[in-house]
PDB file of C-alpha atoms in Angstrom:
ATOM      1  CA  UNK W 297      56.562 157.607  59.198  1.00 50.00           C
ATOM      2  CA  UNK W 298      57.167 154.646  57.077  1.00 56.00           C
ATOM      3  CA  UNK W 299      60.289 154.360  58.535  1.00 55.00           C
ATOM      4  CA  UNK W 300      59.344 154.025  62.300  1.00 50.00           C
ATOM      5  CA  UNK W 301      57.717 150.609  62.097  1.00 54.00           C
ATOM      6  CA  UNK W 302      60.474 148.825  60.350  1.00 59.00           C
ATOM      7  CA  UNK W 303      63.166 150.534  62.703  1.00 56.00           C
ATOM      8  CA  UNK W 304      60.839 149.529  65.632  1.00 51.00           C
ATOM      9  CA  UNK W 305      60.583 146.094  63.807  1.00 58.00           C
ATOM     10  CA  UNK W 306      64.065 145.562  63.455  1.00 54.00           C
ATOM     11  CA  UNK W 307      65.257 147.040  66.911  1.00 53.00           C
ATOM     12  CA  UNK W 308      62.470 144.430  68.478  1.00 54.00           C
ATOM     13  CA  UNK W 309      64.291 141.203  65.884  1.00 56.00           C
ATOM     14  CA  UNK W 310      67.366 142.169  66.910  1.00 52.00           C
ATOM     15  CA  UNK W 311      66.552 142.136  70.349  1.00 56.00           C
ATOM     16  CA  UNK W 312      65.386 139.107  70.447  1.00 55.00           C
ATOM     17  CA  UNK W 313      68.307 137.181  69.262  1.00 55.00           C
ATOM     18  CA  UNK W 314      70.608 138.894  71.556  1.00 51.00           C
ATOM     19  CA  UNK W 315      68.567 137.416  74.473  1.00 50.00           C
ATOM     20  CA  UNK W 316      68.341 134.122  72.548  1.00 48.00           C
ATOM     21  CA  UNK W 317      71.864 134.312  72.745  1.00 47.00           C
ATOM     22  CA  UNK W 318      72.374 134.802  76.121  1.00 47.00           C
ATOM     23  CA  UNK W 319      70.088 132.106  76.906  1.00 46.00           C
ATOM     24  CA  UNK W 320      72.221 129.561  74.911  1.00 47.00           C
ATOM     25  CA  UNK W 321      75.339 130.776  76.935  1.00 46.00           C
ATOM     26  CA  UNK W 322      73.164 130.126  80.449  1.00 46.00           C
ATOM     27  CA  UNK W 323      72.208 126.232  78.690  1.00 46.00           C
ATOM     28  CA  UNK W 324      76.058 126.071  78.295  1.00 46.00           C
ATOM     29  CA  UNK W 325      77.455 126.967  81.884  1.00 44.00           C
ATOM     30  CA  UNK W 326      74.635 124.852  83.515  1.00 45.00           C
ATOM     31  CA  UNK W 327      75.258 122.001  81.359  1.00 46.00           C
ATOM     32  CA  UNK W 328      79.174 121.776  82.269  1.00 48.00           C
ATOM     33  CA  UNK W 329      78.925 122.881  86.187  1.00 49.00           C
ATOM     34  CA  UNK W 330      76.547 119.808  86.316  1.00 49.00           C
ATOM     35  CA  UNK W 331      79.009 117.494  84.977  1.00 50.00           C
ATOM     36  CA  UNK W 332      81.961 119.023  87.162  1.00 51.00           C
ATOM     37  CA  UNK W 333      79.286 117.975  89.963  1.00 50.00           C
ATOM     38  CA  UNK W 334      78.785 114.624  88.921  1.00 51.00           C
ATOM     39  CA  UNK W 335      82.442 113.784  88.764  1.00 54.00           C
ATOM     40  CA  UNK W 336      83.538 115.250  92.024  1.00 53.00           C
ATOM     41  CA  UNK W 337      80.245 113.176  93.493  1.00 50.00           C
ATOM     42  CA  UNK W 338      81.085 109.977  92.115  1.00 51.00           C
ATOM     43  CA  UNK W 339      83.637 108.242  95.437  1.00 53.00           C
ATOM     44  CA  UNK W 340      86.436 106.490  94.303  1.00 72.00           C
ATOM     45  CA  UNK W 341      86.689 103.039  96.071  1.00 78.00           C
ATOM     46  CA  UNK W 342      89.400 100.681  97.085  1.00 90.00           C
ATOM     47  CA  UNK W 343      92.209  99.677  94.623  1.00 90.00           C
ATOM     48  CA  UNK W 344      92.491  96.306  93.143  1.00 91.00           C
ATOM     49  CA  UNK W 345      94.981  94.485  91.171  1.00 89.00           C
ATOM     50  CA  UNK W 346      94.854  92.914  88.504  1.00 92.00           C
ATOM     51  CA  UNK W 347      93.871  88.767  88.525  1.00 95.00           C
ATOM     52  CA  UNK W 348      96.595  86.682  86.501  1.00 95.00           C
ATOM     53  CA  UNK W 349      97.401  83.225  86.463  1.00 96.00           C
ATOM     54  CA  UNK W 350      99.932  82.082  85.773  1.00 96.00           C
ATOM     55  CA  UNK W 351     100.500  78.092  84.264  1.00 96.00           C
ATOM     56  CA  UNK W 352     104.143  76.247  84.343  1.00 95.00           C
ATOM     57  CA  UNK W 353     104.571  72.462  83.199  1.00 95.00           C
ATOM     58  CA  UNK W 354     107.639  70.867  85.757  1.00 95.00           C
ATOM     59  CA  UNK W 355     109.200  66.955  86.023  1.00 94.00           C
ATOM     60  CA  UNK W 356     109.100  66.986  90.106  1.00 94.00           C
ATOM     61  CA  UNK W 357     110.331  63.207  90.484  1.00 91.00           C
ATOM     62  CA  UNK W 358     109.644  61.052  87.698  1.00 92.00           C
ATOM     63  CA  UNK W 359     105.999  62.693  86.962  1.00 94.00           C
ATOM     64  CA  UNK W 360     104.909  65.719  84.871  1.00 95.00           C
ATOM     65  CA  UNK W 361     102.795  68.564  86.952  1.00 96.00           C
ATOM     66  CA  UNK W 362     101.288  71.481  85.987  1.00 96.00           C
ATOM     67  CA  UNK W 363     101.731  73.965  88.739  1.00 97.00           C
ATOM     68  CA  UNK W 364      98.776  77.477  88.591  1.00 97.00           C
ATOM     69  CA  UNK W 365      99.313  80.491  90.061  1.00 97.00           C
ATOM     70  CA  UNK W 366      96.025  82.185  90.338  1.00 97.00           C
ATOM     71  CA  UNK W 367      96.453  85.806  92.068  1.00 97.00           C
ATOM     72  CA  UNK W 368      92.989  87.625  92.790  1.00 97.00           C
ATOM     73  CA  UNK W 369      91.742  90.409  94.706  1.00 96.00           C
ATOM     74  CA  UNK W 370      89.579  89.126  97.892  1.00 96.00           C
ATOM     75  CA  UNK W 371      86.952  91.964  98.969  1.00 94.00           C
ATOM     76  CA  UNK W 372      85.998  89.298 101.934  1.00 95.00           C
ATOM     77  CA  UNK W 373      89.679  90.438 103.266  1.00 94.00           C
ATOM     78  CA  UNK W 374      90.077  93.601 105.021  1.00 91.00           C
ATOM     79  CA  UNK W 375      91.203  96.536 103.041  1.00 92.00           C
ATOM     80  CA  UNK W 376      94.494  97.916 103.585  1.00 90.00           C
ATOM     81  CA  UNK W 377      94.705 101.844 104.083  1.00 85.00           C
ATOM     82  CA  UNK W 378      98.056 103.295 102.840  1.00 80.00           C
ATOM     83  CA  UNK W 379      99.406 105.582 105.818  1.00 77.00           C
ATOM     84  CA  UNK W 380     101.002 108.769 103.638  1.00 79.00           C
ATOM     85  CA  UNK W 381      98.212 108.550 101.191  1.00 80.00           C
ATOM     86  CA  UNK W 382      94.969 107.435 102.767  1.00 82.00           C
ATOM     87  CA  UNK W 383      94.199 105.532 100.057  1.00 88.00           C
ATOM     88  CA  UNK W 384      92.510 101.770 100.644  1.00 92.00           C
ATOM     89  CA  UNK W 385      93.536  98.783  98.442  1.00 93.00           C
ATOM     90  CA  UNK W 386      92.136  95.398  98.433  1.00 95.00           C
ATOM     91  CA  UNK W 387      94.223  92.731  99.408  1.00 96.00           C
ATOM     92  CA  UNK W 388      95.253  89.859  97.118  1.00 96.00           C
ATOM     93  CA  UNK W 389      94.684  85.605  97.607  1.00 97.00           C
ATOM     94  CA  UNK W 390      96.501  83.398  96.085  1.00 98.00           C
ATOM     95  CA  UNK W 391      95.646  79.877  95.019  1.00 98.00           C
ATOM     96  CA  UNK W 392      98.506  77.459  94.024  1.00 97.00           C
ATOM     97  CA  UNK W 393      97.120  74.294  92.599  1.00 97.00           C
ATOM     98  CA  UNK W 394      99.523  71.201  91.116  1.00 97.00           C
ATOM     99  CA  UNK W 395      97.503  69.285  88.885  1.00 97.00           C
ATOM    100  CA  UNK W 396      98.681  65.810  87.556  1.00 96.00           C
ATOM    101  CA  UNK W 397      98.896  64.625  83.926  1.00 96.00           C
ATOM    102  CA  UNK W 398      95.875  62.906  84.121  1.00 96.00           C
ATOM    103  CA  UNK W 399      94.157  66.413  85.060  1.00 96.00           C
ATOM    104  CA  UNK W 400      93.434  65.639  89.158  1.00 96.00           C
ATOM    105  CA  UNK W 401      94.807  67.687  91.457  1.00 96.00           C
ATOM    106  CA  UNK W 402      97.532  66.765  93.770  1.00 96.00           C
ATOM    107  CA  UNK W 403      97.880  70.017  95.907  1.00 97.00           C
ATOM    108  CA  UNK W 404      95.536  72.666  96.098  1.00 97.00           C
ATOM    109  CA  UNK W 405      96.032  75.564  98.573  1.00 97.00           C
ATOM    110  CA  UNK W 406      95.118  78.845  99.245  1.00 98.00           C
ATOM    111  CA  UNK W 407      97.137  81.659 100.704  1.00 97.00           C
ATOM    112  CA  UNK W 408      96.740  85.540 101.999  1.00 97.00           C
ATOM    113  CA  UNK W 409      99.024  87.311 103.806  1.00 95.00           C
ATOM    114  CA  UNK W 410      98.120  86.083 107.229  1.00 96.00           C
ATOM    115  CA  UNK W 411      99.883  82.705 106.227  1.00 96.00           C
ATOM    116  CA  UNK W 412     102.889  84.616 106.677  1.00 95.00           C
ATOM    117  CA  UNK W 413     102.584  87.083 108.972  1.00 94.00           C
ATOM    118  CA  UNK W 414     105.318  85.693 111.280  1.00 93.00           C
ATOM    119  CA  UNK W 415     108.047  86.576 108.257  1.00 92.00           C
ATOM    120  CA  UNK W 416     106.834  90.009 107.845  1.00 90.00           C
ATOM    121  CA  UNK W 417     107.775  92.527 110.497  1.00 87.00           C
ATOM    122  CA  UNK W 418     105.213  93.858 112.774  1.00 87.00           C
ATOM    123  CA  UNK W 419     104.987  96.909 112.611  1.00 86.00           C
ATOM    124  CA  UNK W 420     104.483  96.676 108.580  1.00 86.00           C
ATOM    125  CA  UNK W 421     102.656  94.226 108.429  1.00 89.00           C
ATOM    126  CA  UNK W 422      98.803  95.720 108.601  1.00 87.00           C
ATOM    127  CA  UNK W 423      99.500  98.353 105.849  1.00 89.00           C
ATOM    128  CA  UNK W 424     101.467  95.304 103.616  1.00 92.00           C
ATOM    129  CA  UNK W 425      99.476  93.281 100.901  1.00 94.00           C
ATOM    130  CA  UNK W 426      99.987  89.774  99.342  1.00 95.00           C
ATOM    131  CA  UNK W 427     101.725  90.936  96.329  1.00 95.00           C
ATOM    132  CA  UNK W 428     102.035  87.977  94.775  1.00 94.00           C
ATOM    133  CA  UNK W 429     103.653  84.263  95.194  1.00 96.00           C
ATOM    134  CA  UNK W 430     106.045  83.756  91.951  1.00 94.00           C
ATOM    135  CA  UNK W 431     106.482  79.971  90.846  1.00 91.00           C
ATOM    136  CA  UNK W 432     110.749  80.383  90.303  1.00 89.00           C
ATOM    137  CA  UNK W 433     112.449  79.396  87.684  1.00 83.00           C
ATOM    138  CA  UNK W 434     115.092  76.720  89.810  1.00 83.00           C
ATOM    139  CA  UNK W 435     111.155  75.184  90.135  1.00 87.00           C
ATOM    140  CA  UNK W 436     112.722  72.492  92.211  1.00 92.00           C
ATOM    141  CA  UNK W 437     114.909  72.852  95.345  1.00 93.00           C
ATOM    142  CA  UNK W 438     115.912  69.770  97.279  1.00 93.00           C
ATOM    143  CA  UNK W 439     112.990  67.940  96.345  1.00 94.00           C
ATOM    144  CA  UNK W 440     110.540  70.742  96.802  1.00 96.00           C
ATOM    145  CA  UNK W 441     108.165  72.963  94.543  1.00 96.00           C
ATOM    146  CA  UNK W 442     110.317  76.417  94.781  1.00 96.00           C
ATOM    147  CA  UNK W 443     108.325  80.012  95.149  1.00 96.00           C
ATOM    148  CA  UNK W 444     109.318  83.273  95.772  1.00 95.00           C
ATOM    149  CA  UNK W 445     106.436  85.292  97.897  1.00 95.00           C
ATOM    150  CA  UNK W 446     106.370  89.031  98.085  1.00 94.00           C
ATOM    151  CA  UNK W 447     104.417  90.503 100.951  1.00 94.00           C
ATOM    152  CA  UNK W 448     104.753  94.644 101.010  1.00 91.00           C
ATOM    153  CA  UNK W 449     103.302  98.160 100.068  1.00 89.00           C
ATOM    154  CA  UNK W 450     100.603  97.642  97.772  1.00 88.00           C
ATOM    155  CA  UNK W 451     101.791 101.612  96.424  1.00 83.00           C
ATOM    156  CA  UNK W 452     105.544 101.066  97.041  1.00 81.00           C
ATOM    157  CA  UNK W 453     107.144  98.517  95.156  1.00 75.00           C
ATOM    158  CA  UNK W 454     110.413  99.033  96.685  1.00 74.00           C
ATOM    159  CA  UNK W 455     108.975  98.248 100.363  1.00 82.00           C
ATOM    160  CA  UNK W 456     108.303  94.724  99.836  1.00 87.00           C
ATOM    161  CA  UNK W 457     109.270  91.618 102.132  1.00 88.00           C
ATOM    162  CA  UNK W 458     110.678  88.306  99.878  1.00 92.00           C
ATOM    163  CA  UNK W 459     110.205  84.837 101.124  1.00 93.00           C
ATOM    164  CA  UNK W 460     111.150  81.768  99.550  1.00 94.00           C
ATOM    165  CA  UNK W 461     108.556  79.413 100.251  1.00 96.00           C
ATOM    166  CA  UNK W 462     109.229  75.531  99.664  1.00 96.00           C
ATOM    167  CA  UNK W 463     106.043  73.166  99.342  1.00 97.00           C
ATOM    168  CA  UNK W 464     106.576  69.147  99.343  1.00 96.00           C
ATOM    169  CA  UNK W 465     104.287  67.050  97.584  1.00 94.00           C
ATOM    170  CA  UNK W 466     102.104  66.684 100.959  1.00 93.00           C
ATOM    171  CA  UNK W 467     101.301  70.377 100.311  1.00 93.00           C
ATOM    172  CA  UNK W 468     103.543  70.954 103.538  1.00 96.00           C
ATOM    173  CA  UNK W 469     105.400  73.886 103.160  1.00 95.00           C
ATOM    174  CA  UNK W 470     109.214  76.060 104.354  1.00 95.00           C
ATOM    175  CA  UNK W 471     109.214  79.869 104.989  1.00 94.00           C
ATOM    176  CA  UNK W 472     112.138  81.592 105.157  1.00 92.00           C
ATOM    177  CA  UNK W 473     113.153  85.086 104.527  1.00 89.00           C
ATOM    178  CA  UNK W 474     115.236  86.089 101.281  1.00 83.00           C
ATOM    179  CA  UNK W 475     118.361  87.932 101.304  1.00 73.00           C
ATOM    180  CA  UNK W 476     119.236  90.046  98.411  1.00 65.00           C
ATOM    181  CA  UNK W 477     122.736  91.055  97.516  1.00 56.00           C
ATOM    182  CA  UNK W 478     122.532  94.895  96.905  1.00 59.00           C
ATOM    183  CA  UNK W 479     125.752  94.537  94.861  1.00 62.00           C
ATOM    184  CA  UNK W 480     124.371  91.449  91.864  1.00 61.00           C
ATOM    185  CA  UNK W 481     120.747  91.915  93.265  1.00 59.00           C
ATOM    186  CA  UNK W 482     120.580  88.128  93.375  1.00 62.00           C
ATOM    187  CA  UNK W 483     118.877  86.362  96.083  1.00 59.00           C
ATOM    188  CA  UNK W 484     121.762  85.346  98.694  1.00 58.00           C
ATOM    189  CA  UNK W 485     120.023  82.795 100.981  1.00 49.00           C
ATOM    190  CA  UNK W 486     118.420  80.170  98.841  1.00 47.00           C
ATOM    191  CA  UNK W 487     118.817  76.847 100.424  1.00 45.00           C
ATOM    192  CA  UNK W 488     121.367  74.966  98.353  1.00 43.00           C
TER     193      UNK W 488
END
């Protein structure tokens, strides 16, 4: 009869930590099928590029100039919806300043991809970005401040519309479409 108690005893112990057990194992499952729901809960929202800026010191006439390229997503621009994808991006400004030695500025001007929508075919056009405008390294072209703009697919770097855009020191500025040659994949229609 001794026996009975400590069978019972041990039988009721051993119980016990098999339901602890399968208690821990519920925690577990809970625990990871909330995280799975947070993720999938969390929305994803537009895409935006990265800012840069980018600083280059030219002689344009007899006078030094430093001429900024400041690239930026805009969220007060509307948001550009990739057709194949259906994802949004934000579209990009871009500021071009030309600041004088003596640190005023001498042109300061803001661009998005409205300024040159007339370059950029139509039927593109509403699912293209600002990519970027590029100060070049020929930095002056008959007397002019010399930029390459890309307008295109902000998720398809090989659909992309070049311009060569040519600003005087009025700030005034020349669009024109670029032409590349597919065979030295230079630009073929700089003006001279």
């Amino acid at each position: 009869m001794n026996k009975l108690p400590i069978i019972l005893i041990a039988l009721l112990a051993l119980g016990m930590g098999i339901s602890s057990c399968k208690e821990e194992k519920k925690e577990e499952i809970i625990i990871v099928n909330d995280s799975v729901q947070q993720e999938q809960e969390q929305p994803q929202g537009p895409v935006a590029r990265d800012s840069i800026t980018e600083s280059k010191v030219v002689t344009w006439g007899e006078n030094k100039y430093t001429v900024l390229v400041t690239r930026k997503p805009d969220t007060s621009l509307e948001t550009i919806k990739h057709e194949e994808t259906g994802e949004e991006y934000i579209d990009n400004a871009v500021t071009i300043k030309v600041i004088r030695e003596d640190k005023s500025e001498a042109i300061s001007k803001r661009y998005t991809k409205d300024n040159f929508k007339e370059h950029v075919p139509s039927k593109q056009f509403a699912g293209f970005s600002l990519l970027n405008i590029m100060h070049e390294e020929d930095s002056i072209v008959n007397g002019k401040l010399n930029f390459t703009v890309a307008v295109g697919d902000p998720d398809d770097d090989d659909c992309v519309t070049l311009l060569q855009m040519l600003m005087s020191k009025t700030g005034d500025v020349t669009i024109k479409q670029l032409i590349i040659d597919e065979k030295t994949g230079e630009e073929a229609d700089l003006e001279p």
